[in-house]
Amino acid sequence: MIQTQLPVRLEAVIFDWAGTLVDFGSFAPTRVFVDAFAEFGMTVTLRQARGPMGMGKWDHIRTLCNDPGIAGQYRERFGRMPTDDDVTAIYERFLPMQVAKVAQYSAPIPGAADVLRTLRAQGLKLGSCSGYPDVVMRHVREGAEPAGIRPDCVVASDDVPRARPAPGMALRNVVLMGLADVAGCVKVDDTAPGIEEGRRAGMWTVGLLLSGNAAGLSLEEYEALDEAGRQAARERARAELDTAAPHYLIDTIRDLPDVLAQIAARLAAGDRPQHC
């Protein structure tokens, strides 16, 4: 049978939220994880809390509870290893804390609103998805929209049966925006699970080295770094994100338009993300 390759053009970019569009350094979820576990008598470091970032929040807590050190603390306090019911109890404590805090971390990442305007002017559709459930995303959007962060589509972690690293949220964007081909989509994320989500969905993937969870820098810390410090932060983040095999790695969303131009050229030349 003769196989023909259908023409594909760049149609859409699907963004993560925390660490990608808003909340430089992705601090809102990590700090609340630390506080939520503390209410159950467990000490979780900010670094530990960042480990599973990108997953849906229940899955994130389940992964933390699978850590031998954290599970050991739970067993010492409660006399058993943490079950799924225990994970749900922590999640139910976490959720209102997250809702209360997230508005404080909805400031757009520098350049994000300008990039969205530029891409929309180029005729691209703008999707998005997040490890946050819908009840949290509503507050994130309320804080970010006045500053120009308004994607065409928003998918929360509880809008699909399985969140990251499964492809459901990215593919729901494809369906809701009426896109023709996943190969014409680019997934942009600051976490390995988010990049893996894009890979599993058959999309091009772009990882963010310095604005998100992988580097874990506040905007002030990032701006204070000299070039040697930034390069060291890049290498730390690269080691984490490379595990998900992103097609491209950039510092922040400001660098995205140049990469999209490269992807458009590769599509025109017959390259497809599934084969790269």
PDB file of C-alpha atoms in Angstrom:
ATOM      1  CA  MET A   1       0.000   0.000   0.000  1.00  0.00           C
ATOM      2  CA  ILE A   2       1.323   3.432  -0.942  1.00  0.00           C
ATOM      3  CA  GLN A   3       1.446   5.775   2.033  1.00  0.00           C
ATOM      4  CA  THR A   4       0.933   9.477   1.472  1.00  0.00           C
ATOM      5  CA  GLN A   5       1.707  12.221   3.961  1.00  0.00           C
ATOM      6  CA  LEU A   6      -1.046  14.735   4.417  1.00  0.00           C
ATOM      7  CA  PRO A   7      -0.080  18.416   4.456  1.00  0.00           C
ATOM      8  CA  VAL A   8       0.131  19.890   7.945  1.00  0.00           C
ATOM      9  CA  ARG A   9       0.456  23.513   9.008  1.00  0.00           C
ATOM     10  CA  LEU A  10       1.084  25.029  12.405  1.00  0.00           C
ATOM     11  CA  GLU A  11      -2.360  25.556  13.930  1.00  0.00           C
ATOM     12  CA  ALA A  12      -2.156  25.980  17.685  1.00  0.00           C
ATOM     13  CA  VAL A  13      -0.037  26.322  20.790  1.00  0.00           C
ATOM     14  CA  ILE A  14      -1.201  24.671  24.010  1.00  0.00           C
ATOM     15  CA  PHE A  15       0.261  26.223  27.130  1.00  0.00           C
ATOM     16  CA  ASP A  16       0.663  25.119  30.710  1.00  0.00           C
ATOM     17  CA  TRP A  17      -0.197  27.808  33.274  1.00  0.00           C
ATOM     18  CA  ALA A  18       1.966  27.979  36.449  1.00  0.00           C
ATOM     19  CA  GLY A  19       5.599  28.466  35.500  1.00  0.00           C
ATOM     20  CA  THR A  20       4.699  28.955  31.839  1.00  0.00           C
ATOM     21  CA  LEU A  21       2.157  31.791  31.533  1.00  0.00           C
ATOM     22  CA  VAL A  22       1.867  32.927  35.173  1.00  0.00           C
ATOM     23  CA  ASP A  23       3.608  32.450  38.525  1.00  0.00           C
ATOM     24  CA  PHE A  24       7.306  32.719  37.673  1.00  0.00           C
ATOM     25  CA  GLY A  25       9.039  29.807  39.398  1.00  0.00           C
ATOM     26  CA  SER A  26       5.753  27.939  39.933  1.00  0.00           C
ATOM     27  CA  PHE A  27       5.574  28.714  43.643  1.00  0.00           C
ATOM     28  CA  ALA A  28       1.802  28.614  44.276  1.00  0.00           C
ATOM     29  CA  PRO A  29       1.387  24.828  44.210  1.00  0.00           C
ATOM     30  CA  THR A  30       4.715  23.910  45.789  1.00  0.00           C
ATOM     31  CA  ARG A  31       4.408  26.064  48.882  1.00  0.00           C
ATOM     32  CA  VAL A  32       0.858  24.896  49.527  1.00  0.00           C
ATOM     33  CA  PHE A  33       1.944  21.245  49.286  1.00  0.00           C
ATOM     34  CA  VAL A  34       4.485  21.926  52.023  1.00  0.00           C
ATOM     35  CA  ASP A  35       1.842  23.577  54.203  1.00  0.00           C
ATOM     36  CA  ALA A  36      -0.776  20.868  53.603  1.00  0.00           C
ATOM     37  CA  PHE A  37       1.554  18.044  54.594  1.00  0.00           C
ATOM     38  CA  ALA A  38       2.637  20.024  57.667  1.00  0.00           C
ATOM     39  CA  GLU A  39      -0.972  19.996  58.873  1.00  0.00           C
ATOM     40  CA  PHE A  40      -0.696  16.198  59.002  1.00  0.00           C
ATOM     41  CA  GLY A  41       2.566  16.371  60.946  1.00  0.00           C
ATOM     42  CA  MET A  42       4.872  15.646  58.012  1.00  0.00           C
ATOM     43  CA  THR A  43       7.841  17.663  56.826  1.00  0.00           C
ATOM     44  CA  VAL A  44       8.075  17.984  53.051  1.00  0.00           C
ATOM     45  CA  THR A  45      10.766  20.209  51.578  1.00  0.00           C
ATOM     46  CA  LEU A  46      10.115  22.604  48.727  1.00  0.00           C
ATOM     47  CA  ARG A  47      12.422  20.503  46.574  1.00  0.00           C
ATOM     48  CA  GLN A  48      10.441  17.339  47.357  1.00  0.00           C
ATOM     49  CA  ALA A  49       7.177  19.145  46.644  1.00  0.00           C
ATOM     50  CA  ARG A  50       8.487  20.190  43.232  1.00  0.00           C
ATOM     51  CA  GLY A  51       9.404  16.629  42.228  1.00  0.00           C
ATOM     52  CA  PRO A  52       6.071  15.431  40.728  1.00  0.00           C
ATOM     53  CA  MET A  53       5.046  18.898  39.502  1.00  0.00           C
ATOM     54  CA  GLY A  54       2.927  18.855  36.378  1.00  0.00           C
ATOM     55  CA  MET A  55       0.715  15.978  37.488  1.00  0.00           C
ATOM     56  CA  GLY A  56      -2.853  16.456  38.646  1.00  0.00           C
ATOM     57  CA  LYS A  57      -2.782  17.466  42.287  1.00  0.00           C
ATOM     58  CA  TRP A  58      -4.268  14.248  43.707  1.00  0.00           C
ATOM     59  CA  ASP A  59      -1.712  12.227  41.740  1.00  0.00           C
ATOM     60  CA  HIS A  60       0.985  14.642  42.892  1.00  0.00           C
ATOM     61  CA  ILE A  61       0.099  13.964  46.540  1.00  0.00           C
ATOM     62  CA  ARG A  62      -0.073  10.207  45.894  1.00  0.00           C
ATOM     63  CA  THR A  63       3.439  10.345  44.407  1.00  0.00           C
ATOM     64  CA  LEU A  64       4.750  12.279  47.399  1.00  0.00           C
ATOM     65  CA  CYS A  65       3.148   9.758  49.744  1.00  0.00           C
ATOM     66  CA  ASN A  66       4.957   6.983  47.878  1.00  0.00           C
ATOM     67  CA  ASP A  67       8.295   8.556  48.797  1.00  0.00           C
ATOM     68  CA  PRO A  68       9.828   6.294  51.474  1.00  0.00           C
ATOM     69  CA  GLY A  69      10.828   9.191  53.709  1.00  0.00           C
ATOM     70  CA  ILE A  70       7.417  10.859  53.595  1.00  0.00           C
ATOM     71  CA  ALA A  71       5.566   7.553  53.918  1.00  0.00           C
ATOM     72  CA  GLY A  72       7.748   6.723  56.921  1.00  0.00           C
ATOM     73  CA  GLN A  73       6.738   9.952  58.610  1.00  0.00           C
ATOM     74  CA  TYR A  74       3.091   9.120  57.995  1.00  0.00           C
ATOM     75  CA  ARG A  75       3.477   5.611  59.417  1.00  0.00           C
ATOM     76  CA  GLU A  76       5.250   6.945  62.493  1.00  0.00           C
ATOM     77  CA  ARG A  77       2.421   9.389  63.144  1.00  0.00           C
ATOM     78  CA  PHE A  78      -0.626   7.292  62.178  1.00  0.00           C
ATOM     79  CA  GLY A  79       0.599   3.719  62.485  1.00  0.00           C
ATOM     80  CA  ARG A  80       0.061   2.783  58.828  1.00  0.00           C
ATOM     81  CA  MET A  81       1.302   3.566  55.358  1.00  0.00           C
ATOM     82  CA  PRO A  82      -0.773   6.224  53.539  1.00  0.00           C
ATOM     83  CA  THR A  83      -3.679   4.711  51.607  1.00  0.00           C
ATOM     84  CA  ASP A  84      -5.597   6.322  48.758  1.00  0.00           C
ATOM     85  CA  ASP A  85      -8.172   7.456  51.310  1.00  0.00           C
ATOM     86  CA  ASP A  86      -5.390   9.164  53.247  1.00  0.00           C
ATOM     87  CA  VAL A  87      -4.180  10.817  50.047  1.00  0.00           C
ATOM     88  CA  THR A  88      -7.719  12.084  49.485  1.00  0.00           C
ATOM     89  CA  ALA A  89      -7.785  13.504  53.019  1.00  0.00           C
ATOM     90  CA  ILE A  90      -4.559  15.418  52.356  1.00  0.00           C
ATOM     91  CA  TYR A  91      -5.904  16.568  48.978  1.00  0.00           C
ATOM     92  CA  GLU A  92      -9.107  17.831  50.596  1.00  0.00           C
ATOM     93  CA  ARG A  93      -7.002  19.821  53.064  1.00  0.00           C
ATOM     94  CA  PHE A  94      -4.754  21.046  50.249  1.00  0.00           C
ATOM     95  CA  LEU A  95      -7.519  22.252  47.930  1.00  0.00           C
ATOM     96  CA  PRO A  96      -9.014  25.125  49.969  1.00  0.00           C
ATOM     97  CA  MET A  97      -5.502  26.225  50.915  1.00  0.00           C
ATOM     98  CA  GLN A  98      -4.625  26.325  47.221  1.00  0.00           C
ATOM     99  CA  VAL A  99      -7.760  28.291  46.356  1.00  0.00           C
ATOM    100  CA  ALA A 100      -6.932  30.806  49.080  1.00  0.00           C
ATOM    101  CA  LYS A 101      -3.335  31.280  47.922  1.00  0.00           C
ATOM    102  CA  VAL A 102      -3.401  30.957  44.161  1.00  0.00           C
ATOM    103  CA  ALA A 103      -4.605  34.482  43.431  1.00  0.00           C
ATOM    104  CA  GLN A 104      -1.388  35.764  44.997  1.00  0.00           C
ATOM    105  CA  TYR A 105       0.576  33.940  42.304  1.00  0.00           C
ATOM    106  CA  SER A 106      -1.360  34.852  39.165  1.00  0.00           C
ATOM    107  CA  ALA A 107       1.014  37.541  37.912  1.00  0.00           C
ATOM    108  CA  PRO A 108       1.893  36.927  34.259  1.00  0.00           C
ATOM    109  CA  ILE A 109       5.422  35.853  33.436  1.00  0.00           C
ATOM    110  CA  PRO A 110       7.172  38.784  31.716  1.00  0.00           C
ATOM    111  CA  GLY A 111       6.456  38.746  28.006  1.00  0.00           C
ATOM    112  CA  ALA A 112       3.621  36.213  28.206  1.00  0.00           C
ATOM    113  CA  ALA A 113       0.777  38.573  27.279  1.00  0.00           C
ATOM    114  CA  ASP A 114       2.790  40.038  24.390  1.00  0.00           C
ATOM    115  CA  VAL A 115       3.583  36.578  23.030  1.00  0.00           C
ATOM    116  CA  LEU A 116      -0.078  35.541  23.189  1.00  0.00           C
ATOM    117  CA  ARG A 117      -1.089  38.669  21.281  1.00  0.00           C
ATOM    118  CA  THR A 118       1.592  38.034  18.661  1.00  0.00           C
ATOM    119  CA  LEU A 119       0.578  34.419  18.118  1.00  0.00           C
ATOM    120  CA  ARG A 120      -3.109  35.276  17.919  1.00  0.00           C
ATOM    121  CA  ALA A 121      -2.311  37.937  15.315  1.00  0.00           C
ATOM    122  CA  GLN A 122      -0.547  35.226  13.302  1.00  0.00           C
ATOM    123  CA  GLY A 123      -3.772  33.235  13.212  1.00  0.00           C
ATOM    124  CA  LEU A 124      -2.776  30.583  15.721  1.00  0.00           C
ATOM    125  CA  LYS A 125      -5.262  29.206  18.227  1.00  0.00           C
ATOM    126  CA  LEU A 126      -4.208  29.321  21.860  1.00  0.00           C
ATOM    127  CA  GLY A 127      -5.059  26.418  24.129  1.00  0.00           C
ATOM    128  CA  SER A 128      -4.064  25.661  27.688  1.00  0.00           C
ATOM    129  CA  CYS A 129      -4.201  23.028  30.389  1.00  0.00           C
ATOM    130  CA  SER A 130      -3.101  22.735  33.997  1.00  0.00           C
ATOM    131  CA  GLY A 131      -2.492  20.336  36.836  1.00  0.00           C
ATOM    132  CA  TYR A 132      -4.909  22.505  38.813  1.00  0.00           C
ATOM    133  CA  PRO A 133      -8.532  21.323  39.135  1.00  0.00           C
ATOM    134  CA  ASP A 134     -11.239  23.568  37.754  1.00  0.00           C
ATOM    135  CA  VAL A 135     -12.108  25.149  41.115  1.00  0.00           C
ATOM    136  CA  VAL A 136      -8.541  26.470  41.354  1.00  0.00           C
ATOM    137  CA  MET A 137      -8.220  27.366  37.671  1.00  0.00           C
ATOM    138  CA  ARG A 138     -11.198  29.702  37.952  1.00  0.00           C
ATOM    139  CA  HIS A 139      -9.247  31.788  40.476  1.00  0.00           C
ATOM    140  CA  VAL A 140      -6.053  31.666  38.409  1.00  0.00           C
ATOM    141  CA  ARG A 141      -7.928  32.916  35.362  1.00  0.00           C
ATOM    142  CA  GLU A 142      -9.650  35.682  37.303  1.00  0.00           C
ATOM    143  CA  GLY A 143      -6.250  36.963  38.376  1.00  0.00           C
ATOM    144  CA  ALA A 144      -4.531  36.600  35.002  1.00  0.00           C
ATOM    145  CA  GLU A 145      -7.158  37.677  32.460  1.00  0.00           C
ATOM    146  CA  PRO A 146      -7.043  41.424  33.251  1.00  0.00           C
ATOM    147  CA  ALA A 147      -3.317  41.313  32.427  1.00  0.00           C
ATOM    148  CA  GLY A 148      -3.940  39.803  28.994  1.00  0.00           C
ATOM    149  CA  ILE A 149      -3.604  36.070  29.681  1.00  0.00           C
ATOM    150  CA  ARG A 150      -6.695  34.800  27.844  1.00  0.00           C
ATOM    151  CA  PRO A 151      -6.228  31.523  25.948  1.00  0.00           C
ATOM    152  CA  ASP A 152      -9.022  30.367  23.678  1.00  0.00           C
ATOM    153  CA  CYS A 153      -9.389  27.118  25.614  1.00  0.00           C
ATOM    154  CA  VAL A 154      -8.706  26.107  29.228  1.00  0.00           C
ATOM    155  CA  VAL A 155      -8.709  22.471  30.357  1.00  0.00           C
ATOM    156  CA  ALA A 156      -8.316  21.610  34.052  1.00  0.00           C
ATOM    157  CA  SER A 157      -6.998  18.361  35.474  1.00  0.00           C
ATOM    158  CA  ASP A 158     -10.449  17.170  36.533  1.00  0.00           C
ATOM    159  CA  ASP A 159     -11.930  17.791  33.073  1.00  0.00           C
ATOM    160  CA  VAL A 160     -10.486  14.461  31.879  1.00  0.00           C
ATOM    161  CA  PRO A 161     -10.395  10.925  33.324  1.00  0.00           C
ATOM    162  CA  ARG A 162      -6.586  10.912  33.529  1.00  0.00           C
ATOM    163  CA  ALA A 163      -4.411  13.995  33.783  1.00  0.00           C
ATOM    164  CA  ARG A 164      -0.708  14.307  33.009  1.00  0.00           C
ATOM    165  CA  PRO A 165       1.403  12.624  31.882  1.00  0.00           C
ATOM    166  CA  ALA A 166      -1.528  11.039  29.995  1.00  0.00           C
ATOM    167  CA  PRO A 167      -2.468  13.030  26.864  1.00  0.00           C
ATOM    168  CA  GLY A 168      -6.111  13.687  27.723  1.00  0.00           C
ATOM    169  CA  MET A 169      -5.915  17.402  28.553  1.00  0.00           C
ATOM    170  CA  ALA A 170      -3.862  18.251  25.466  1.00  0.00           C
ATOM    171  CA  LEU A 171      -6.168  16.207  23.241  1.00  0.00           C
ATOM    172  CA  ARG A 172      -9.272  17.811  24.768  1.00  0.00           C
ATOM    173  CA  ASN A 173      -7.831  21.132  23.583  1.00  0.00           C
ATOM    174  CA  VAL A 174      -7.549  19.680  20.079  1.00  0.00           C
ATOM    175  CA  VAL A 175     -11.202  18.629  20.113  1.00  0.00           C
ATOM    176  CA  LEU A 176     -12.589  21.814  21.662  1.00  0.00           C
ATOM    177  CA  MET A 177     -10.650  24.105  19.322  1.00  0.00           C
ATOM    178  CA  GLY A 178     -11.544  22.032  16.260  1.00  0.00           C
ATOM    179  CA  LEU A 179      -7.958  21.428  15.139  1.00  0.00           C
ATOM    180  CA  ALA A 180      -7.137  19.375  12.078  1.00  0.00           C
ATOM    181  CA  ASP A 181      -3.971  17.524  13.147  1.00  0.00           C
ATOM    182  CA  VAL A 182      -2.061  17.058  16.384  1.00  0.00           C
ATOM    183  CA  ALA A 183       1.174  17.413  14.383  1.00  0.00           C
ATOM    184  CA  GLY A 184       0.251  21.061  13.875  1.00  0.00           C
ATOM    185  CA  CYS A 185       0.141  21.652  17.641  1.00  0.00           C
ATOM    186  CA  VAL A 186       2.896  22.719  20.033  1.00  0.00           C
ATOM    187  CA  LYS A 187       2.732  21.933  23.763  1.00  0.00           C
ATOM    188  CA  VAL A 188       4.673  24.388  25.967  1.00  0.00           C
ATOM    189  CA  ASP A 189       5.395  23.391  29.570  1.00  0.00           C
ATOM    190  CA  ASP A 190       7.880  23.790  32.414  1.00  0.00           C
ATOM    191  CA  THR A 191       7.639  20.210  33.746  1.00  0.00           C
ATOM    192  CA  ALA A 192       8.623  16.752  32.517  1.00  0.00           C
ATOM    193  CA  PRO A 193       5.063  15.352  32.931  1.00  0.00           C
ATOM    194  CA  GLY A 194       3.706  18.258  30.894  1.00  0.00           C
ATOM    195  CA  ILE A 195       6.211  17.679  28.118  1.00  0.00           C
ATOM    196  CA  GLU A 196       5.470  13.959  28.203  1.00  0.00           C
ATOM    197  CA  GLU A 197       1.770  14.824  27.886  1.00  0.00           C
ATOM    198  CA  GLY A 198       2.524  16.655  24.647  1.00  0.00           C
ATOM    199  CA  ARG A 199       4.704  13.828  23.368  1.00  0.00           C
ATOM    200  CA  ARG A 200       1.988  11.254  24.056  1.00  0.00           C
ATOM    201  CA  ALA A 201      -0.525  13.478  22.266  1.00  0.00           C
ATOM    202  CA  GLY A 202       1.669  13.490  19.135  1.00  0.00           C
ATOM    203  CA  MET A 203       2.576  17.184  19.382  1.00  0.00           C
ATOM    204  CA  TRP A 204       5.731  19.230  19.152  1.00  0.00           C
ATOM    205  CA  THR A 205       6.990  20.029  22.653  1.00  0.00           C
ATOM    206  CA  VAL A 206       8.848  23.019  24.061  1.00  0.00           C
ATOM    207  CA  GLY A 207      10.264  22.979  27.584  1.00  0.00           C
ATOM    208  CA  LEU A 208      10.928  26.104  29.647  1.00  0.00           C
ATOM    209  CA  LEU A 209      14.233  26.098  31.485  1.00  0.00           C
ATOM    210  CA  LEU A 210      14.230  29.202  33.663  1.00  0.00           C
ATOM    211  CA  SER A 211      10.680  30.431  34.342  1.00  0.00           C
ATOM    212  CA  GLY A 212       9.204  27.343  35.914  1.00  0.00           C
ATOM    213  CA  ASN A 213       9.400  24.434  38.263  1.00  0.00           C
ATOM    214  CA  ALA A 214      12.604  22.909  36.895  1.00  0.00           C
ATOM    215  CA  ALA A 215      14.716  25.920  37.861  1.00  0.00           C
ATOM    216  CA  GLY A 216      12.564  26.939  40.835  1.00  0.00           C
ATOM    217  CA  LEU A 217      13.697  30.566  40.735  1.00  0.00           C
ATOM    218  CA  SER A 218      11.593  33.525  41.725  1.00  0.00           C
ATOM    219  CA  LEU A 219      11.511  36.383  39.222  1.00  0.00           C
ATOM    220  CA  GLU A 220      13.733  38.405  41.530  1.00  0.00           C
ATOM    221  CA  GLU A 221      16.257  35.566  41.813  1.00  0.00           C
ATOM    222  CA  TYR A 222      16.231  35.063  38.050  1.00  0.00           C
ATOM    223  CA  GLU A 223      16.810  38.753  37.319  1.00  0.00           C
ATOM    224  CA  ALA A 224      19.675  38.886  39.843  1.00  0.00           C
ATOM    225  CA  LEU A 225      21.638  36.067  38.163  1.00  0.00           C
ATOM    226  CA  ASP A 226      24.625  36.830  35.981  1.00  0.00           C
ATOM    227  CA  GLU A 227      25.097  34.797  32.801  1.00  0.00           C
ATOM    228  CA  ALA A 228      27.160  32.150  34.581  1.00  0.00           C
ATOM    229  CA  GLY A 229      24.397  31.729  37.160  1.00  0.00           C
ATOM    230  CA  ARG A 230      21.757  31.481  34.458  1.00  0.00           C
ATOM    231  CA  GLN A 231      23.753  28.859  32.619  1.00  0.00           C
ATOM    232  CA  ALA A 232      24.096  26.795  35.795  1.00  0.00           C
ATOM    233  CA  ALA A 233      20.324  27.034  36.322  1.00  0.00           C
ATOM    234  CA  ARG A 234      19.740  26.019  32.702  1.00  0.00           C
ATOM    235  CA  GLU A 235      21.840  22.910  33.108  1.00  0.00           C
ATOM    236  CA  ARG A 236      20.020  21.871  36.287  1.00  0.00           C
ATOM    237  CA  ALA A 237      16.667  22.323  34.576  1.00  0.00           C
ATOM    238  CA  ARG A 238      17.834  20.621  31.388  1.00  0.00           C
ATOM    239  CA  ALA A 239      18.795  17.485  33.326  1.00  0.00           C
ATOM    240  CA  GLU A 240      15.222  17.259  34.616  1.00  0.00           C
ATOM    241  CA  LEU A 241      13.357  18.135  31.424  1.00  0.00           C
ATOM    242  CA  ASP A 242      15.509  16.022  29.103  1.00  0.00           C
ATOM    243  CA  THR A 243      13.960  12.904  30.658  1.00  0.00           C
ATOM    244  CA  ALA A 244      10.772  13.730  28.716  1.00  0.00           C
ATOM    245  CA  ALA A 245      12.633  14.332  25.407  1.00  0.00           C
ATOM    246  CA  PRO A 246      11.335  17.810  24.510  1.00  0.00           C
ATOM    247  CA  HIS A 247      11.834  18.855  20.903  1.00  0.00           C
ATOM    248  CA  TYR A 248      13.054  22.293  22.010  1.00  0.00           C
ATOM    249  CA  LEU A 249      14.230  23.957  25.226  1.00  0.00           C
ATOM    250  CA  ILE A 250      14.068  27.712  25.766  1.00  0.00           C
ATOM    251  CA  ASP A 251      14.548  30.019  28.752  1.00  0.00           C
ATOM    252  CA  THR A 252      11.085  31.599  29.003  1.00  0.00           C
ATOM    253  CA  ILE A 253       7.992  32.181  26.895  1.00  0.00           C
ATOM    254  CA  ARG A 254       9.634  35.270  25.401  1.00  0.00           C
ATOM    255  CA  ASP A 255      11.806  32.952  23.318  1.00  0.00           C
ATOM    256  CA  LEU A 256       8.855  30.999  21.885  1.00  0.00           C
ATOM    257  CA  PRO A 257       8.098  32.873  18.609  1.00  0.00           C
ATOM    258  CA  ASP A 258      11.498  32.008  17.090  1.00  0.00           C
ATOM    259  CA  VAL A 259      10.988  28.317  17.898  1.00  0.00           C
ATOM    260  CA  LEU A 260       7.505  28.339  16.391  1.00  0.00           C
ATOM    261  CA  ALA A 261       8.946  29.745  13.164  1.00  0.00           C
ATOM    262  CA  GLN A 262      11.395  26.829  13.090  1.00  0.00           C
ATOM    263  CA  ILE A 263       8.585  24.328  13.694  1.00  0.00           C
ATOM    264  CA  ALA A 264       6.478  25.849  10.910  1.00  0.00           C
ATOM    265  CA  ALA A 265       9.420  25.495   8.530  1.00  0.00           C
ATOM    266  CA  ARG A 266       9.987  21.883   9.568  1.00  0.00           C
ATOM    267  CA  LEU A 267       6.327  21.051   9.024  1.00  0.00           C
ATOM    268  CA  ALA A 268       6.496  22.579   5.555  1.00  0.00           C
ATOM    269  CA  ALA A 269       9.559  20.419   4.849  1.00  0.00           C
ATOM    270  CA  GLY A 270       7.682  17.260   5.876  1.00  0.00           C
ATOM    271  CA  ASP A 271       8.978  16.779   9.445  1.00  0.00           C
ATOM    272  CA  ARG A 272       6.503  15.459  12.006  1.00  0.00           C
ATOM    273  CA  PRO A 273       6.841  15.576  15.808  1.00  0.00           C
ATOM    274  CA  GLN A 274       6.151  11.867  16.203  1.00  0.00           C
ATOM    275  CA  HIS A 275       9.289  11.064  14.189  1.00  0.00           C
ATOM    276  CA  CYS A 276      11.678  13.538  15.843  1.00  0.00           C
TER     277      CYS A 276
END
